[in-house]
């Protein structure tokens, strides 16, 4: 059991220093099935019931349960009577239940779009992981915790771990349990547990009950007409129309499932809800629920209710046989099992070879497992199964881009994640304002997140929380909403810090969530000045007043056409417009904040945001930071990117469903206000990692017109040393494809490119004049892609650098074919590409067919005299080629002299072989030494030392052959440079 992970319940009524009691876990005696869950729960989990009942779309919740182990053998559930069994044998009766099972199973097999985008579909029958479920009591639910720290909570007495099959066992007093309340905070897996229960029953794995009837309390809350229980059941489940009339008479074991009780306002007082024992009597839906729980209606039926902690008290304790809390993955081993099964599904990583795909998946799981073992903050976050889903989905996005639609963005993942968990839920159904849960989170938690981003901090004290949440609490209604938020939602976003020395502070459960909520807080316009806030309110008030007064004045003016009436009328029209102008300035503020944060100087030279996200999930490989060592400054580069992503049309549509409305006009005006600033600042030279962030921002923004104008001014793209994963290549290709302009230079040096990367970037590479592909892993397969690129009729590449790539002989053949048909290339560098004599010969054979090449670099390729001479002879007859680099090859003195005889003739070619040219210094000596110095970290140092020694001997020999003192001085100068380089090479300082 992880010492850093303990289950948290609801936030108590007291101070912010008190988190709910830990349900300190033991591994217990449960058996864990080797399965994995698929999608978060919360709102999505409830939506599957709403879909069955005719509302909302289905969303598969995150999973948590496998019903095995526990105390199955001790179950005291009564077996059906002979009478009930005989009825089940009738064809009509059993057929109706089978149709009911088939119908439920069909509905529950649907997968949400969010799940289908990130790998194969998941079945609850095949892949699932147990959560931790613990028996509780009403006293423990309401009792505040003495301390917030996880370490102190470990000392709390452990409660009994139970299985789902044991929920209806007899209680401690030997009484048969009929009503069970299953509660848990947002994200712990209530809805998934219920869904798995229904699926198991459909497939005969829940034999205690002969009939299961699920209901969504949200759906019941929308129905105000009186209806009987019989009509309510048959309306939603038509297959049961022959079964319902005999429910009371037959001794069927029936289970009613009431999902999301917090949506219903129940009144158990007799004065509020009358008694009803007749299934055919029409009453309000809430009265049916109350009488079922009272056991006045169908007293033999079993009932399981799911709810958030704040609504547990709505059912009097005397009507509850057992309280059970679902606690998510409080055991780190459950988290590891989930990740192993979720990330090892076939087809997750696209159309690659099976061996490569398996190796990559295993490596991901291993890195994630090691990070979890460190008991850091991600371990605490993955206590919630919904966050496990978010981690897996993000890894799919980062690594398996080939299966992700082009429009998928990181902001979209986080927005969909919130919709899956909240799905437009209201915070408190008893509150008259009916504020959506997500809107409340954006206003409160978003404010805390924003202030943290602005002050560059991720840890928050009790005082920080109090100032953000309680400073403006003035009414009873506001305090009630705060208490509901504390008990139900707080733990979803904020958790105790596990870092030593910071145990009494809070951090965001997932670091990126702080930046997302801060961005949402800003974009929703919650960050307003006093003038803007007052201006908006006055504008609305005066606008309404002016409309009413205008009607009166128009009538009066027709009777008494006085001169002052039109003037007064126009004044009333001016005021709303004026205040609306003042209130609208917050859109300029949003645009300014977005642009300033995107180009913040202090964030320069950090890893790009995609690498930061990757390291936050998989951890940093290598030695861990010492606890006493000062931490790096917090980087919040996702903040402006999320602001842009939230403004995209798709994310605005999802946020609208969550009660967070962003109008089209507001998004248009924000984009218009920030356009000039972003384009102006984007033109300046950004460091490669910051330029990648800029491109990622434009991709997240999902505004093609805006992106096209921003990219049009970007003539040089330098992404050297940025690890270009498939996702980053997709982002670069997507952003650059919004225009068709030529790019002067694209620098992808040392970017871990391969043939797949080149295929993704093909449309971009076509438009680049200077293309730098040095220091990548481009072998013969990649050269085949480059051949197709150079032979394309729209290819604009004039300079291609492939130095320090394993091109080899076969790759050289592909490039030679490209040279024969290309019409744009003027410079080609194949320095240190392992060509050998066969590769050079292949290039020489096709070189004559080329008519545009001006410079060819074949240095450091182990060429011998024959191959070098063959290349230079062909080059000498070439119409435009005048420079061939052949230094650092295995060319003898005789070969050097033969090459020297071919140089600098009027119809000849300049062959750069050594630092000398006869009895003089080569004009290119500094160029050769600079090339050596730049590439030394990537070359074989011993071989470079041998070549430098030969160059030094050649310099000394040529110096002794000249009597010109000026030339001797030049020789001595170059010799000193070579000796200095040799000295640094030997002592390791170069």
Steps between C-alpha positions, in 0.01 A plus 500: 500500500645835404582711804431810293153395396200485726136541420347838572134555572314826515639828628347562844306800612791653691815672382682437174766324702275201533468259213269202537602202697732259329364164434836349583524197286618151526526269206236286663394168363346621175607342177596736219405412146757564230296764321496875444246778496433731216351840570446739793170507677316781671259657258590254228428207724156632569432569136479131413189477715362821354550355151302193595228721638487713189729790590853607422758301312684201632845546647689202626629576849839420636514154643590368833336177596524129452258315716706216636636409837368636826251282682288355223459171674347668802234688304164483676299605197182289498459260213190528284199301607368212295210717398735767362709240324197342339392837367846557355468174312205631307604597152339845504632595841859388454500631144407849618791507747740368236391777263550746783853368559581516130371857476703617800813323377466665157471846652792450732727373224514843336830685522525881518686696235766597754591135543493403133752772415775352715531137413275196475161469659492354847240259631406488865485123465860471389697783658449628849679568830359481851459814704518508876156496667476547877208467736410824672239657726308826512701607806829456317370684198412807705797482736779747406855380456755620758775569245549540128835326457517163335763386749270561798209342324693176474471475877119503487336162570425313181142427406375175355567441132200338333411372155194593301355154548514553875305826505170323566636253755359508851627783720683472832170438680400218266232700319454464126618811316251630245604862441863588423639851455818505291667840513820661382642829385521597134734274306519201736294263286141480625340493158749251360432269791129510429548454129719197554239361736230527233725348232585208728131438564428508126755221452384289791782588738274650767280202595364653822253712302256377238412850383700823502328832426733805476375857525672835457403743774582788266239374257248457782569855619392642162161327517238691700189312385350237726576147389465153646794268558354258247474772236846635585664162446310401185553842344876457517516121463221383272617139516393491866132587437398139573728470803415817693137409581615192695801653673321504834332164464804311373792447731751634251826632639488853360775762522423867437799719418462872567800678352583858602270560796643853543280604205179431696353703786345235721268571790456204736253681727147363478374854460729546201468162328192290549513127546449289191507121481319452168728470192206615288433825690625818322722713726799731440820311406668619819216343701561166328868515601413596858248217539737246348764602755240499779424140401134597479499435125632156393650426843688191379689687228868580550619853426845641437538878491805689374561855608758761579593542871304825540170324424545196726307676778190535283410140585425446870737248651216269606429427133860405417627150568858563396720794403793425269760737363670443169858614538655457156853370454642563846743213441789585268494144365150565365629806319785301346260228392271754338785662307647170395175375353389837358829576323562146381184472293568398137469774242581786736814613322394511139611302197853414600673167526376282783845469661560874500150571630534249782842631599373858512196405705708298746741788536215742574350271763842447660576872521155574640533218754835633622351846537210363705740316729660828597173587680494848354206719410389295200448203735270716708316617187443148369317415820204616287428257213391793285851645517642164399289535187634851443861381536447218250317725257778758516761230434298383199500859379876540552614167359231349278410801289431292190171389653397851608285715268680812367263726692577338835677731742630487855244760605233281346614207713469702821167649395359157415639366828301760693187428298535128569520569874255789542269482198313820579422405859377767737695542821196483728154409374342658808650842425266730302785634282570151358855606417684237297779323680755590233400868507550506877839329463605752235411793726659368820768242424576691179572811702740307725666346194539837328650670804742208530606533137549875534709461816684195361396259775344156510464442878217673685454553871175501695506878490527497121193276481305711746570820308390348172194313621367681805587866460176588317272252677221718640173310472373169635462371146865573416619323814283198422647477150848520648431213737366282217808582296727410791345159554441395138745672266795649686701176505459462125705813431718551808681252721757514781856543379713187548831688478700496821469823693177599321257252656266776619455656158282414203590448135292440191444128458637520144742795447366582153150532645613816682593661170180381332274643772703823510450533124128426535470761776653765273318409178162490673561861601497431873816711534349848474591837640248678719416741215440212259284311749293807587486604136351169392237502774404866435485434129248221553292702750499823297434308182184352646394833652558687175285251309209554739541879511542520123155351449346759735691791340399395152135508603533838676693654210211430268261686731738776619775547241735688733859563393662352809341158458718384206810620686406301811419202286846509335675537837334181621627325190858619556547373855463125436734523202757686706493252787498207262819644346660518844388148591627363169856608568556176688534332159799720426636404841460129420681544170779697666541239775513220243763670285718609792499156661572328169816701443615536861877545494566320828361175356748493212736206457277265696398172347196539280165438666449156347826379656398658831170313497680180411745534790222586745333166421795269438742673735852620431747225429826530691596606852226651713532854634633524856233619747722789612569613145314810388225408251485648153266791441150386417423512130144572386530488122180299461296787639490715181472189283191388691351849462531470125367143501195589708401758237478234227149428375496136615609575856259792530217266402599250771540773763154628407365160606680542833340838564808704404385711207748677267319685222616499138529879502721493809731240342517704179585824681766331715665353188482836325655682798790259538577454130737793457690431819543130431610550139743779595662300778497179300720658232793545733746217541368263762712222654410161348305374803302826520432490127360150544273635774389778265412247229320288758301804611389564143400134465297511822332825391341312205444822305633452147468862396680626808771233463552575131566869571736413785695242296520714188759721669704203623765460231762309702407212732775386736405194705851357543543268799123479558407133527251477216259230608224390260266741678733797455547413134122490462468838671768656279341356185150607606601858580720549194234357268274802561708693241689419180788751532861391457711461813850638469650261755380202706755383756425152635852418615521238774123451525480118515337484157432175317325397180158532663577856605597590143174354367302712744698814414507437123266791404707739712838380372391558140481876564835541680796648317769415757437171678722397793464133593839439661552277802187290468450127451423519129600172335412349165122504569514871572710557187224338300262764636755774419530363145123534454520849645776616262329347198168670574409758237425763769822447697666831596798360695824667385726410793486161671725404791502135605829496693547242776218270392540124432418537129717206389540353152130433436403845621761648264337316208162657583661845525683445173168430328364820651798702369439373149144633486506798738483857365529710818794371707822708491672382821515146640694406812563130563779556753559194720215288363684165461484502120823313429630454148180327370283788621727760343509300177117493489488878538766546230301286255189722527677833547535562128121508460469784752515857367466720809724374784775745597655350814538139617644396837624139522744556789571237765353208306801262482549568128819373337697653214303327223157608626614855569655537156189352337277758671728793411534390138123494461470828690756662269267444203193621694349825375448665838686295767815684607571380855541145636592439865719192546691568822531237772492214251757225449679679214874438458766754405488376140125540499535847639739600224271351236207695639710814528578483131128517422426805713455862407517454126261719308296191418587321822358462850628605843565186706532572871723216618771630733597825670776551241490574130840413363751726674228736627222493758152405373252784488262273690721401791288688755181348356641147535616556859165657592317197360722271708444701817120511456471127437759372746239401767344262245813356335742228602760698697784256433443515127480880512830505691663289229370728227615812683844343540515437126390858432773630730766287324375626164523861619855452627604331175352775282655773717845349454453509120437874477753778538245780509502646856140621466380150414711352780324733744162385372608136540612566858169666585297204370737254669441673833123466456530126424737445796262685730211282382709184549595608850140563600398170343757308704417660835123468435420872508372506141 
